[in-house]
PDB file of C-alpha atoms in Angstrom:
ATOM      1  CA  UNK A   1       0.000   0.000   0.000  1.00 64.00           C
ATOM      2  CA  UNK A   2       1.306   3.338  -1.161  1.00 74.00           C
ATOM      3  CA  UNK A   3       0.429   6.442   0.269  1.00 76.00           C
ATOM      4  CA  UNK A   4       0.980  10.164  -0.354  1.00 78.00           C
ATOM      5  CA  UNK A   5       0.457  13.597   1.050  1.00 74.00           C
ATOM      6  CA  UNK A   6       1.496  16.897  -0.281  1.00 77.00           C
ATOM      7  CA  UNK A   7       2.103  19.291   3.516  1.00 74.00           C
ATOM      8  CA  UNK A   8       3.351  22.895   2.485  1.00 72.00           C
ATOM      9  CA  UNK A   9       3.655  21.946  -0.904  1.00 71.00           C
ATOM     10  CA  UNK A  10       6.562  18.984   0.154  1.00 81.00           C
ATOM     11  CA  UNK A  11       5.552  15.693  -1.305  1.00 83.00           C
ATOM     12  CA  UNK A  12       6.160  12.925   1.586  1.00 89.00           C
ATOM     13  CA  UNK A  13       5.131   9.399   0.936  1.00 92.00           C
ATOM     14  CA  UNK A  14       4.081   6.338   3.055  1.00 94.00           C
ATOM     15  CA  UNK A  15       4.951   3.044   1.469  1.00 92.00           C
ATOM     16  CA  UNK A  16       4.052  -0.497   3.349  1.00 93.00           C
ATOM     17  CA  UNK A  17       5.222  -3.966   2.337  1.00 90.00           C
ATOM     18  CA  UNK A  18       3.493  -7.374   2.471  1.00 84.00           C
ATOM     19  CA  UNK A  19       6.482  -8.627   4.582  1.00 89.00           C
ATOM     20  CA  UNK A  20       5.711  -6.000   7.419  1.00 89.00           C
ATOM     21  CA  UNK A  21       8.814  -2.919   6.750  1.00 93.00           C
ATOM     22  CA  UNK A  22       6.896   0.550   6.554  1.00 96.00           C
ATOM     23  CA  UNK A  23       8.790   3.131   4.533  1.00 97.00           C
ATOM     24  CA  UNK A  24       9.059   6.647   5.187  1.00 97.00           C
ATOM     25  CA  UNK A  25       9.996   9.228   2.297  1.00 96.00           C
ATOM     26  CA  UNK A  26       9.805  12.935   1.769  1.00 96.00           C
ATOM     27  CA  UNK A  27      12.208  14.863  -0.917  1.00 96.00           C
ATOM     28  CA  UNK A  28      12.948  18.686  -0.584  1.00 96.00           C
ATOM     29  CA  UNK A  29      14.297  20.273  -4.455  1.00 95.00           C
ATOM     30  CA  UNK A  30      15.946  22.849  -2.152  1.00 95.00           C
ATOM     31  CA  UNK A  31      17.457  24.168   1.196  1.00 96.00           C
ATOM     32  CA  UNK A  32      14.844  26.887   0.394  1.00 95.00           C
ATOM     33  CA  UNK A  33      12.253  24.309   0.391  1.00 96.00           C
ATOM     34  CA  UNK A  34      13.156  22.831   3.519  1.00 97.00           C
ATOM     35  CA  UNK A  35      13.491  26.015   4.935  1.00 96.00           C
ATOM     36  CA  UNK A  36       9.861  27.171   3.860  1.00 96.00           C
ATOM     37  CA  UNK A  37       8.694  24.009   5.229  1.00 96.00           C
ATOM     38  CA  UNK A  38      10.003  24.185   8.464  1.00 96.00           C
ATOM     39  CA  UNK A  39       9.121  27.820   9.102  1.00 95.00           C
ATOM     40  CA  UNK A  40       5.815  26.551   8.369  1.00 94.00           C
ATOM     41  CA  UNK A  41       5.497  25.368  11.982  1.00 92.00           C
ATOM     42  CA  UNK A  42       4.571  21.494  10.669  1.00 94.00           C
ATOM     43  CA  UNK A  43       2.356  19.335  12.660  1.00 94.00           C
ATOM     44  CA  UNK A  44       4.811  17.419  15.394  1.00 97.00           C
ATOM     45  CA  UNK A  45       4.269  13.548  15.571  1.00 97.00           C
ATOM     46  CA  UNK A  46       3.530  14.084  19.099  1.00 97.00           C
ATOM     47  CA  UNK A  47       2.376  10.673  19.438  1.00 96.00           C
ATOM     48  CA  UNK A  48       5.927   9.390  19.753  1.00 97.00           C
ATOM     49  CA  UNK A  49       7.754  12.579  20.077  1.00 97.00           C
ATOM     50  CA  UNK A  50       6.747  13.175  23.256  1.00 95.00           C
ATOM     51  CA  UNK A  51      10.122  14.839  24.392  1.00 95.00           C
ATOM     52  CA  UNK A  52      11.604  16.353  21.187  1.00 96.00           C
ATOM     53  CA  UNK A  53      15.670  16.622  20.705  1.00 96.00           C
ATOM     54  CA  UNK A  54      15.348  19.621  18.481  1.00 97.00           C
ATOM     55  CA  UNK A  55      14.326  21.666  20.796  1.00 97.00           C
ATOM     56  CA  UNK A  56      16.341  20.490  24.025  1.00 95.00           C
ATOM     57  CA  UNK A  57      18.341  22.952  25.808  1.00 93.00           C
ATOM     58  CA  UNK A  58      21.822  21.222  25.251  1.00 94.00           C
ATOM     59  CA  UNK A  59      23.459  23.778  22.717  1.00 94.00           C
ATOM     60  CA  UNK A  60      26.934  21.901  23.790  1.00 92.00           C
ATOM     61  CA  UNK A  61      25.933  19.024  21.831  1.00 92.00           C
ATOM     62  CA  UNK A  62      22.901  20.049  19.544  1.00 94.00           C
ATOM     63  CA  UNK A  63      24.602  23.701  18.401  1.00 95.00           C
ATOM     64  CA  UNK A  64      22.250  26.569  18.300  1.00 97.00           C
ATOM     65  CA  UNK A  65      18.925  26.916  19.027  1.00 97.00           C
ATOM     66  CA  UNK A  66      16.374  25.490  16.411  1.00 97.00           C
ATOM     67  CA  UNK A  67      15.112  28.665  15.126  1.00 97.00           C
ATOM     68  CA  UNK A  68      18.792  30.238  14.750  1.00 97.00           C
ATOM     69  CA  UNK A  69      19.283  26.919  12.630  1.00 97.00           C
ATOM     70  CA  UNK A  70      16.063  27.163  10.187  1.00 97.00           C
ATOM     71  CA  UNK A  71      17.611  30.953   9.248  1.00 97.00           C
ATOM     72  CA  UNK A  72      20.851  28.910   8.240  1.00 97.00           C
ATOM     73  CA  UNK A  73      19.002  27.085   5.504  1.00 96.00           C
ATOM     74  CA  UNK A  74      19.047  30.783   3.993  1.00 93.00           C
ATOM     75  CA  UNK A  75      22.584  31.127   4.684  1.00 87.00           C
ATOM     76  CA  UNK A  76      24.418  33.020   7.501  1.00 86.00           C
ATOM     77  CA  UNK A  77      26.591  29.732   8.416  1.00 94.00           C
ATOM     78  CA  UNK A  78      30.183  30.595   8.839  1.00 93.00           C
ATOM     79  CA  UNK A  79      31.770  29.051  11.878  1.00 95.00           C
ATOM     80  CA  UNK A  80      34.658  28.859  11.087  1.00 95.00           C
ATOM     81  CA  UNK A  81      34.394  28.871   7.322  1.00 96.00           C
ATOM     82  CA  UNK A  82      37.293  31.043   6.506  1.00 96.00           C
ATOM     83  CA  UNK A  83      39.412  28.330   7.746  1.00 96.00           C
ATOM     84  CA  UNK A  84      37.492  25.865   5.208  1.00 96.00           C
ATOM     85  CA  UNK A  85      37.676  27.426   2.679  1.00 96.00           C
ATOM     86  CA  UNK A  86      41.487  28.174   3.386  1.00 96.00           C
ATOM     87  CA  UNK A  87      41.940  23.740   3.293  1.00 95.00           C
ATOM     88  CA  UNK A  88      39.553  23.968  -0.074  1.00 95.00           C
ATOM     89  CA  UNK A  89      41.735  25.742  -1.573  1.00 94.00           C
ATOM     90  CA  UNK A  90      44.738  23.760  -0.436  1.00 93.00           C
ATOM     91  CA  UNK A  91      43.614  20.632  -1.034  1.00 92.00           C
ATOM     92  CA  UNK A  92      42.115  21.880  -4.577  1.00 90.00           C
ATOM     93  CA  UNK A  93      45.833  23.108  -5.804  1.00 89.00           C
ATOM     94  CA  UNK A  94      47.880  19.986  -4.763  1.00 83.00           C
ATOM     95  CA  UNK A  95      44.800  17.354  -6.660  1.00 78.00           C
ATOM     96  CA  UNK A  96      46.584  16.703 -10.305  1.00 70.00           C
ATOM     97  CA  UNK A  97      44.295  14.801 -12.510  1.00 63.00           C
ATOM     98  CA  UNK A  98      45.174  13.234 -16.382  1.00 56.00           C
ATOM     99  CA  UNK A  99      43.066  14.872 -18.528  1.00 52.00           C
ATOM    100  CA  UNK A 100      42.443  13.257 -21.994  1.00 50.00           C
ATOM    101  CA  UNK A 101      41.252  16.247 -23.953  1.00 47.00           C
ATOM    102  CA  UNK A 102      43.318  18.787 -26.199  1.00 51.00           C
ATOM    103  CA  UNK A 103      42.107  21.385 -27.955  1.00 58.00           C
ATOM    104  CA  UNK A 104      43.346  20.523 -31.203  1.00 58.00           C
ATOM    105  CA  UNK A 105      44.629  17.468 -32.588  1.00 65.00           C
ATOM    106  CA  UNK A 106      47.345  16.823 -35.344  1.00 66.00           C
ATOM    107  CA  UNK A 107      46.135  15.136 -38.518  1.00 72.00           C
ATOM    108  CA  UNK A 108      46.243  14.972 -42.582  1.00 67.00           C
ATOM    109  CA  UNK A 109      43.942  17.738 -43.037  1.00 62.00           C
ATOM    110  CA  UNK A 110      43.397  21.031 -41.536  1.00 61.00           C
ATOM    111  CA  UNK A 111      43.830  25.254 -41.135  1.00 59.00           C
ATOM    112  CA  UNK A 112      47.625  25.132 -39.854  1.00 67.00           C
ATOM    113  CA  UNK A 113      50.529  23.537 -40.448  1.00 70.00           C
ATOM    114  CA  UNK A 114      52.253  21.559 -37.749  1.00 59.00           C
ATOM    115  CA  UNK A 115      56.003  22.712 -38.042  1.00 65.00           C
ATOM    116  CA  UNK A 116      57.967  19.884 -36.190  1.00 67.00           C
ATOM    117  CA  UNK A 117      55.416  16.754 -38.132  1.00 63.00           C
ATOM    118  CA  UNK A 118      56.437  18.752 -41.648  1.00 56.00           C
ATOM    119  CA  UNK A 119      60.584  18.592 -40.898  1.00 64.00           C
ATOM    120  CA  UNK A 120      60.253  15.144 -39.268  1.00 65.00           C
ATOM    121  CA  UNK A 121      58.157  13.929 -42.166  1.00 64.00           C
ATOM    122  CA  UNK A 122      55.009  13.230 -40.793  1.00 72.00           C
ATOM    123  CA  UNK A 123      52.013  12.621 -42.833  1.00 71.00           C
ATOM    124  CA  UNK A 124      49.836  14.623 -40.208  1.00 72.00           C
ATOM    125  CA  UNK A 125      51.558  17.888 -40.244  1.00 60.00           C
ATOM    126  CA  UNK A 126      48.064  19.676 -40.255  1.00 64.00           C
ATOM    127  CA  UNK A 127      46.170  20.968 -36.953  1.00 64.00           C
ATOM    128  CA  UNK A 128      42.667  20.935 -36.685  1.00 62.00           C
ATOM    129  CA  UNK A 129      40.000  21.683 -33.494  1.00 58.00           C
ATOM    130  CA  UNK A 130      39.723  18.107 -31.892  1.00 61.00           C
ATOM    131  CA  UNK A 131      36.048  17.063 -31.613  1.00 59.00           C
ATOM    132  CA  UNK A 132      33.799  18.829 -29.293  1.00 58.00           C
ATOM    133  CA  UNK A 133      34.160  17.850 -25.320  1.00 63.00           C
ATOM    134  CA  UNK A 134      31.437  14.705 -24.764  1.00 72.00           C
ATOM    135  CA  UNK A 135      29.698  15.612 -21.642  1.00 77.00           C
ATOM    136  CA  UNK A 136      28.858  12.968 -19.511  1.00 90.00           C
ATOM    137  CA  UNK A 137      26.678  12.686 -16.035  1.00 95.00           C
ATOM    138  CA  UNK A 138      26.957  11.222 -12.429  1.00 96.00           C
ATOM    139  CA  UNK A 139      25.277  11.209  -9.170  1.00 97.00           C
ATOM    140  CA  UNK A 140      26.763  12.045  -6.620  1.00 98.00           C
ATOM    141  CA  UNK A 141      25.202  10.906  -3.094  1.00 98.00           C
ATOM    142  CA  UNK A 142      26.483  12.031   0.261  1.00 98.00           C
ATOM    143  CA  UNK A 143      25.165  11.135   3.537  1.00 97.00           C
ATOM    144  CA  UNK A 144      24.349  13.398   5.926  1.00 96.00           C
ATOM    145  CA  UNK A 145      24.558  10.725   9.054  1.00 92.00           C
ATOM    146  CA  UNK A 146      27.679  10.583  11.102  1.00 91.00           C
ATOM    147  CA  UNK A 147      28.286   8.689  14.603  1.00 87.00           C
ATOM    148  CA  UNK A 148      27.407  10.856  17.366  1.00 85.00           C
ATOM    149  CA  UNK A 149      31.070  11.281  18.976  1.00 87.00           C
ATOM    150  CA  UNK A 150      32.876  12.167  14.808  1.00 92.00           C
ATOM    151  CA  UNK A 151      35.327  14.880  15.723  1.00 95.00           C
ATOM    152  CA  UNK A 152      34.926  17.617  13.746  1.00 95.00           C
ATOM    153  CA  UNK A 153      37.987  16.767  11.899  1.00 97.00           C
ATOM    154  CA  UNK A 154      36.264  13.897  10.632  1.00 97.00           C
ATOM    155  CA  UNK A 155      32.982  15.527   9.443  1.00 97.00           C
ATOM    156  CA  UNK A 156      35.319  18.523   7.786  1.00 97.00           C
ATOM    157  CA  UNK A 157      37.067  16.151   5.802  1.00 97.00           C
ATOM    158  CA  UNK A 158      34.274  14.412   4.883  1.00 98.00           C
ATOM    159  CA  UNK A 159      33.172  18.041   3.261  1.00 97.00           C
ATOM    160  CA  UNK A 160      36.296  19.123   1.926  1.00 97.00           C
ATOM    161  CA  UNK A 161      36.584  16.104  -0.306  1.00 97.00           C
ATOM    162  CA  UNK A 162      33.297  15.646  -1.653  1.00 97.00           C
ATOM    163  CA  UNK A 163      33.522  19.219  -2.885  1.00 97.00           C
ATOM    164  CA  UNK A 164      36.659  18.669  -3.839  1.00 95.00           C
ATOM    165  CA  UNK A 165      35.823  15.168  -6.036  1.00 95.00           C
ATOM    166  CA  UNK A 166      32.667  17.486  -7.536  1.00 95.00           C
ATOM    167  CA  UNK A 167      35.383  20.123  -8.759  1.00 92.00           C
ATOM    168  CA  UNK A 168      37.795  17.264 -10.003  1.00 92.00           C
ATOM    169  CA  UNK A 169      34.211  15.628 -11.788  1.00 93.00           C
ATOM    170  CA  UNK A 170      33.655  19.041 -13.566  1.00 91.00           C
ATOM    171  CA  UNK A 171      37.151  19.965 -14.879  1.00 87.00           C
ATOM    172  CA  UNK A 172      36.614  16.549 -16.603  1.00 87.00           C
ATOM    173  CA  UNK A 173      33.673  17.259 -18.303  1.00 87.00           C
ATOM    174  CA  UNK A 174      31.215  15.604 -15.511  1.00 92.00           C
ATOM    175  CA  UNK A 175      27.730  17.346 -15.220  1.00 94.00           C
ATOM    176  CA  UNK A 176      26.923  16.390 -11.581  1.00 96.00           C
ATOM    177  CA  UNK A 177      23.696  16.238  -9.562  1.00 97.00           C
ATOM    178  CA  UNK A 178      24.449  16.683  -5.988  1.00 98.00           C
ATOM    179  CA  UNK A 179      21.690  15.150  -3.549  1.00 98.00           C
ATOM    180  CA  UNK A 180      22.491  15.148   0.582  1.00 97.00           C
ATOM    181  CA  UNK A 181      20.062  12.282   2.492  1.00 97.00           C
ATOM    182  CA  UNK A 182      19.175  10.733   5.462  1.00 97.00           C
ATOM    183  CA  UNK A 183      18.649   6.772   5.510  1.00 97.00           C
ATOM    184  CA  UNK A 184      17.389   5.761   8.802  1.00 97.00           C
ATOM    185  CA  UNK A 185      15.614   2.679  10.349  1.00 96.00           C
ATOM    186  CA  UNK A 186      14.213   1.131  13.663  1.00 96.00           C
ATOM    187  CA  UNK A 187      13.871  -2.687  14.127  1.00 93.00           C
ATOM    188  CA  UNK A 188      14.342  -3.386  10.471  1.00 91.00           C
ATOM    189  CA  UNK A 189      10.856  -2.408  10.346  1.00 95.00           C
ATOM    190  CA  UNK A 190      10.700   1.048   9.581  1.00 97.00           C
ATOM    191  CA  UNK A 191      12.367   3.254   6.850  1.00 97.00           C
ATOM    192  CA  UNK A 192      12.733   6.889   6.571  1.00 97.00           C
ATOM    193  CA  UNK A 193      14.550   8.747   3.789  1.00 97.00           C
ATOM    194  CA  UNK A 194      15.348  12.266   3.673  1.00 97.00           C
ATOM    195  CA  UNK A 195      16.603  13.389   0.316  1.00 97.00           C
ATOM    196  CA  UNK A 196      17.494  17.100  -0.454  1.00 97.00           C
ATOM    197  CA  UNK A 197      18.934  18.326  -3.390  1.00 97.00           C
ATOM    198  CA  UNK A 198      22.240  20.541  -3.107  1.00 97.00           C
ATOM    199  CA  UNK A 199      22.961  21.129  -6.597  1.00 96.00           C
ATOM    200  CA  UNK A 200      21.314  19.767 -10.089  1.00 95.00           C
ATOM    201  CA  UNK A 201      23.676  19.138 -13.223  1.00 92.00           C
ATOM    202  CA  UNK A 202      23.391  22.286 -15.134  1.00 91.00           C
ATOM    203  CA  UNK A 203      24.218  24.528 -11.507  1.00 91.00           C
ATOM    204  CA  UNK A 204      27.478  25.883 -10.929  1.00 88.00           C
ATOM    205  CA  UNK A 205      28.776  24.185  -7.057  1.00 91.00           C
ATOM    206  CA  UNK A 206      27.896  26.505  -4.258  1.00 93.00           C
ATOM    207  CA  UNK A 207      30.161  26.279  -1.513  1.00 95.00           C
ATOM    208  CA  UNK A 208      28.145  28.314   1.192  1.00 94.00           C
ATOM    209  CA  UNK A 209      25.284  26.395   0.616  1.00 94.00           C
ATOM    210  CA  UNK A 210      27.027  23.186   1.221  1.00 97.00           C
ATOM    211  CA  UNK A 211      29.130  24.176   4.298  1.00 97.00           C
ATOM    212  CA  UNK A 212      25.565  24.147   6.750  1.00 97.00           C
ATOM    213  CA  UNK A 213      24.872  20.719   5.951  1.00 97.00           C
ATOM    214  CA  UNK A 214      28.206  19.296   4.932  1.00 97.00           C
ATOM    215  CA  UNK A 215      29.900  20.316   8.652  1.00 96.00           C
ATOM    216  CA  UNK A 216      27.099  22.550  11.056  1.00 96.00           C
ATOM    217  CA  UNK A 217      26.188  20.332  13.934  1.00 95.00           C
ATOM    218  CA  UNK A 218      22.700  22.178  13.831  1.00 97.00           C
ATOM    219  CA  UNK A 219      21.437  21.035  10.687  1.00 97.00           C
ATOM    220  CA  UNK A 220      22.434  17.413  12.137  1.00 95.00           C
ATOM    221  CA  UNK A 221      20.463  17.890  15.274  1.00 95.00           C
ATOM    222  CA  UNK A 222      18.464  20.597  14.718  1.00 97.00           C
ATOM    223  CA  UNK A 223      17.079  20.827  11.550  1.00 98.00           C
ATOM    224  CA  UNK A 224      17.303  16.595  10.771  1.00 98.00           C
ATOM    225  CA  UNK A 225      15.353  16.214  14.143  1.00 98.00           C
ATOM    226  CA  UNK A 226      12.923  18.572  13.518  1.00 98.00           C
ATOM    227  CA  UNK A 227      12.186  17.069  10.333  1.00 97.00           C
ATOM    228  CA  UNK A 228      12.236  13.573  11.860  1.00 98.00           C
ATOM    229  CA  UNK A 229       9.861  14.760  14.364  1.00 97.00           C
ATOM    230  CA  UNK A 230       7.480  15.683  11.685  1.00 96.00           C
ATOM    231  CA  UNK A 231       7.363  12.350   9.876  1.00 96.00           C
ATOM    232  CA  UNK A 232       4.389   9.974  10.503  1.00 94.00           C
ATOM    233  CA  UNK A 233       6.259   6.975  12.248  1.00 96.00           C
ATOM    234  CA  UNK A 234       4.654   4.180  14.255  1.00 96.00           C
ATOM    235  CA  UNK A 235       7.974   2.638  16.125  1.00 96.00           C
ATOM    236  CA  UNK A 236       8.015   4.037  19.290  1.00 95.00           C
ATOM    237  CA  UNK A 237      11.746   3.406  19.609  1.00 96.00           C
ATOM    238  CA  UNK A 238      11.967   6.485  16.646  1.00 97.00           C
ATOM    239  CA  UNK A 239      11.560   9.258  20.321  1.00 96.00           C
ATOM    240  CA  UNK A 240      14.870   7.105  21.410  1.00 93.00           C
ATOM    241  CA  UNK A 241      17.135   6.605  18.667  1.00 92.00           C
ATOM    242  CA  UNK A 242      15.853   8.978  16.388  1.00 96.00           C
ATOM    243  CA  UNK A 243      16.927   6.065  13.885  1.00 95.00           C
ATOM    244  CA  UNK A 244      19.660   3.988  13.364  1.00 94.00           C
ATOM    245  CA  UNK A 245      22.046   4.558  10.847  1.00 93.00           C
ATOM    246  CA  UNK A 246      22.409   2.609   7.185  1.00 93.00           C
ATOM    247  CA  UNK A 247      25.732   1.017   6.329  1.00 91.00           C
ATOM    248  CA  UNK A 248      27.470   1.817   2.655  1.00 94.00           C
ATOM    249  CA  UNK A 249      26.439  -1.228   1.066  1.00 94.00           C
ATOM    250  CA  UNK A 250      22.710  -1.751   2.377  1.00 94.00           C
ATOM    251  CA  UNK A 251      22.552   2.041   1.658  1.00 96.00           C
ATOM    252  CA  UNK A 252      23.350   1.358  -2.352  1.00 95.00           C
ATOM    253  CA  UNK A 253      20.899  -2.032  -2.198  1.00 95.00           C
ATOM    254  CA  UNK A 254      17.699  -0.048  -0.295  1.00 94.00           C
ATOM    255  CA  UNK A 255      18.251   3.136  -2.448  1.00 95.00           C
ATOM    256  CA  UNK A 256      18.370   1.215  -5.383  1.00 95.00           C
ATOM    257  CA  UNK A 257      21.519   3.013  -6.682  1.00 95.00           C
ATOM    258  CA  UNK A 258      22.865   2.952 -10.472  1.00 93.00           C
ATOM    259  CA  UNK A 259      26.155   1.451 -10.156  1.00 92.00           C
ATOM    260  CA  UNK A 260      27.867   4.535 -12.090  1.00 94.00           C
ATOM    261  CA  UNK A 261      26.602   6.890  -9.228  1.00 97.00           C
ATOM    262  CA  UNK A 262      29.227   8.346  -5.881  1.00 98.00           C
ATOM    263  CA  UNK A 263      28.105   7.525  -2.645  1.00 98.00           C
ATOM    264  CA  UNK A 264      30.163   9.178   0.040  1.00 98.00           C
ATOM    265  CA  UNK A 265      28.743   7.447   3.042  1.00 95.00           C
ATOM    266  CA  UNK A 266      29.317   6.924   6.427  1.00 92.00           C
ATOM    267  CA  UNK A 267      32.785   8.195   7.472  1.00 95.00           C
ATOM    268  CA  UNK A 268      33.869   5.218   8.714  1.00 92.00           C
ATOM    269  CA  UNK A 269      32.444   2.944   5.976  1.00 94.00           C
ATOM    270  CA  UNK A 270      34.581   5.785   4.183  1.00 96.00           C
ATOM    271  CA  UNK A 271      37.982   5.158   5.605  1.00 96.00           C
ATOM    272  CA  UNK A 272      38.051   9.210   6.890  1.00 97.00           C
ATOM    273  CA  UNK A 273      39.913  10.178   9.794  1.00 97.00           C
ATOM    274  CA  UNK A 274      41.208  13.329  11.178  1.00 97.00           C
ATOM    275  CA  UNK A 275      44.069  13.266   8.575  1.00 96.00           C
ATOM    276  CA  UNK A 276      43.037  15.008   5.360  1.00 96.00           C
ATOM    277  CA  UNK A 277      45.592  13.461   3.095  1.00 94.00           C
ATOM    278  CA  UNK A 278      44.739  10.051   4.575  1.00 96.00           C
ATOM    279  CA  UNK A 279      40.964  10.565   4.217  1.00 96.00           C
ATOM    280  CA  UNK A 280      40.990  11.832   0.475  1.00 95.00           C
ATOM    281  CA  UNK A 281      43.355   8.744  -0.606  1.00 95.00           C
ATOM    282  CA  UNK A 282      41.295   6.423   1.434  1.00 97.00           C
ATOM    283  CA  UNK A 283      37.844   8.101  -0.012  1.00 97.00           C
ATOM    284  CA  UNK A 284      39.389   7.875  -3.824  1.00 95.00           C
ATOM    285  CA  UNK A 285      39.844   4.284  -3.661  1.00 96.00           C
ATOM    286  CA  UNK A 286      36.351   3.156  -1.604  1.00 96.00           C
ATOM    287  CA  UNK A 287      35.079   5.281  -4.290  1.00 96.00           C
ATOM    288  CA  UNK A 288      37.034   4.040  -7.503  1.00 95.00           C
ATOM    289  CA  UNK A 289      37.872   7.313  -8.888  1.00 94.00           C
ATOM    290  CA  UNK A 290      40.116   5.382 -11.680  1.00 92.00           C
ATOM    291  CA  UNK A 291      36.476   4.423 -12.964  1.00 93.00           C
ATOM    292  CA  UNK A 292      35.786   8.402 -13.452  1.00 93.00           C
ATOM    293  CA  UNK A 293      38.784  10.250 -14.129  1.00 90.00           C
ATOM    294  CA  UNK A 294      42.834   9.671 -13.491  1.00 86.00           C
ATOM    295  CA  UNK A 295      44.339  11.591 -10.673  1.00 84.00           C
ATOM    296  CA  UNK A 296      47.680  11.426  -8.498  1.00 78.00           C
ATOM    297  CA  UNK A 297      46.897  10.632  -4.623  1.00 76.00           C
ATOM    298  CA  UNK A 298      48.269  12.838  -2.440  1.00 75.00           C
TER     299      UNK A 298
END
């Protein structure tokens, strides 16, 4: 049995299986959207969010306080983003990648003569434009989740190389779509997936948009939560856990991924530590750039 709703113009959809497992979806096109949806004041699931996290007073773990958060989703986040931005553009200049495209290309026929092929003999001492650049496409999925104790090390690095493998992607001629998610369950029972989409193919990569959600512990536990807290669950174990977590490979099976498409999942499941270097090389492989494009590890 399918079901769906459209609340503040966000579709969300209610799915149930003959073997029992209950799934949970709703899809934002937007930070905006999510934003406008939120500031909406949506009806609370109060029936098993009876004490609700996105609210609670503990800014040492859950950041900011929920309505400081929702203005975020606008922009405005920039702890310490200078400093980000400063590894971006570190990490960007030391990436060298192979590409296979030149401009022009050196044949029997053409506008201008190729010096060095005419005194060495060569029958293709003409130039000529090479064909135009084939553009080609790729998903690229990145999980929002984390473990609760991830230093913030770990969840900057996480960042710093997915925008960094979008920018390597696009100097190669990659049109990307860039969708962030949340892939929870309880019990096996219940599903719930979150999907919001950062950037489509034909959008140039924001940065500032992707720094709230990539790194800002609100957005995590105060925006996520909120949103949680919204969704029509059944398990009451949802007010405890808020959901557990979806490893890398169960992530590709539920989401039905196409086999061409990035996930960059759970840090761990990731091979990201605290070490940027470390963390891109071990990304790159669990990843199999080679498949993509050719770059030098750091």
């Amino acid at each position: 049995m399918k079901a769906k709703e459209t609340i503040n113009n966000i579709n969300f959809e209610t799915k149930e299986f003959d073997n029992g497992k209950i799934w949970y979806k709703a899809h934002f096109s937007s930070l905006m959207a999510l934003h406008n949806y939120l500031k909406s004041n949506p009806k609370i699931n109060t029936r098993i969010f009876e004490t609700r996290q996105s609210i609670s007073d503990d800014e040492s773990f859950h950041g900011e306080p929920l309505d400081t958060a929702i203005t975020y989703l606008k922009g405005g986040y920039k702890k310490n983003f200078k400093d980000f931005i400063a590894l971006k553009r570190e990490l960007d200049s030391r990436i060298v990648f192979n590409s296979t495209y030149s401009d022009f290309e050196k044949t029997t026929v053409g506008s201008r003569i190729c010096i060095p092929n005419v005194l060495a003999g060569s029958p293709k001492f003409m130039i000529k434009p090479a064909k135009e650049k084939q553009l080609k496409f790729v998903d690229v999925y990145y999980n929002l989740g984390y473990p609760q104790f991830a230093s913030d090390e770990v969840i900057r690095n996480r960042g710093l190389i997915a925008l960094n493998l979008i920018k390597i992607l696009e100097n190669n001629d990659y049109r990307v779509n860039l969708t962030t998610f949340k892939l929870l369950k309880v019990y096996d029972k219940e599903y719930m997936y979150i999907s919001i989409i950062l950037k489509n193919q034909n959008d140039l990569l924001n940065v500032s948009q992707c720094y709230f959600p990539f790194v800002g512990v609100e957005f995590n536990r105060r925006i996520m939560f909120n949103l949680i807290e919204t969704m029509n669950v059944r398990e009451s174990y949802w007010q405890n856990s808020y959901g557990t977590h979806i490893k890398n490979d169960e992530t590709r099976e539920r989401l039905e991924l196409p086999k061409n498409a990035i996930l960059i999942g759970f840090p761990s499941q990731m091979g990201i530590t605290d070490d940027l270097n470390e963390s891109f090389n071990n990304v790159m492989e669990n990843i199999d750039i080679d498949k993509y494009v050719k770059i030098k590890k750091l």
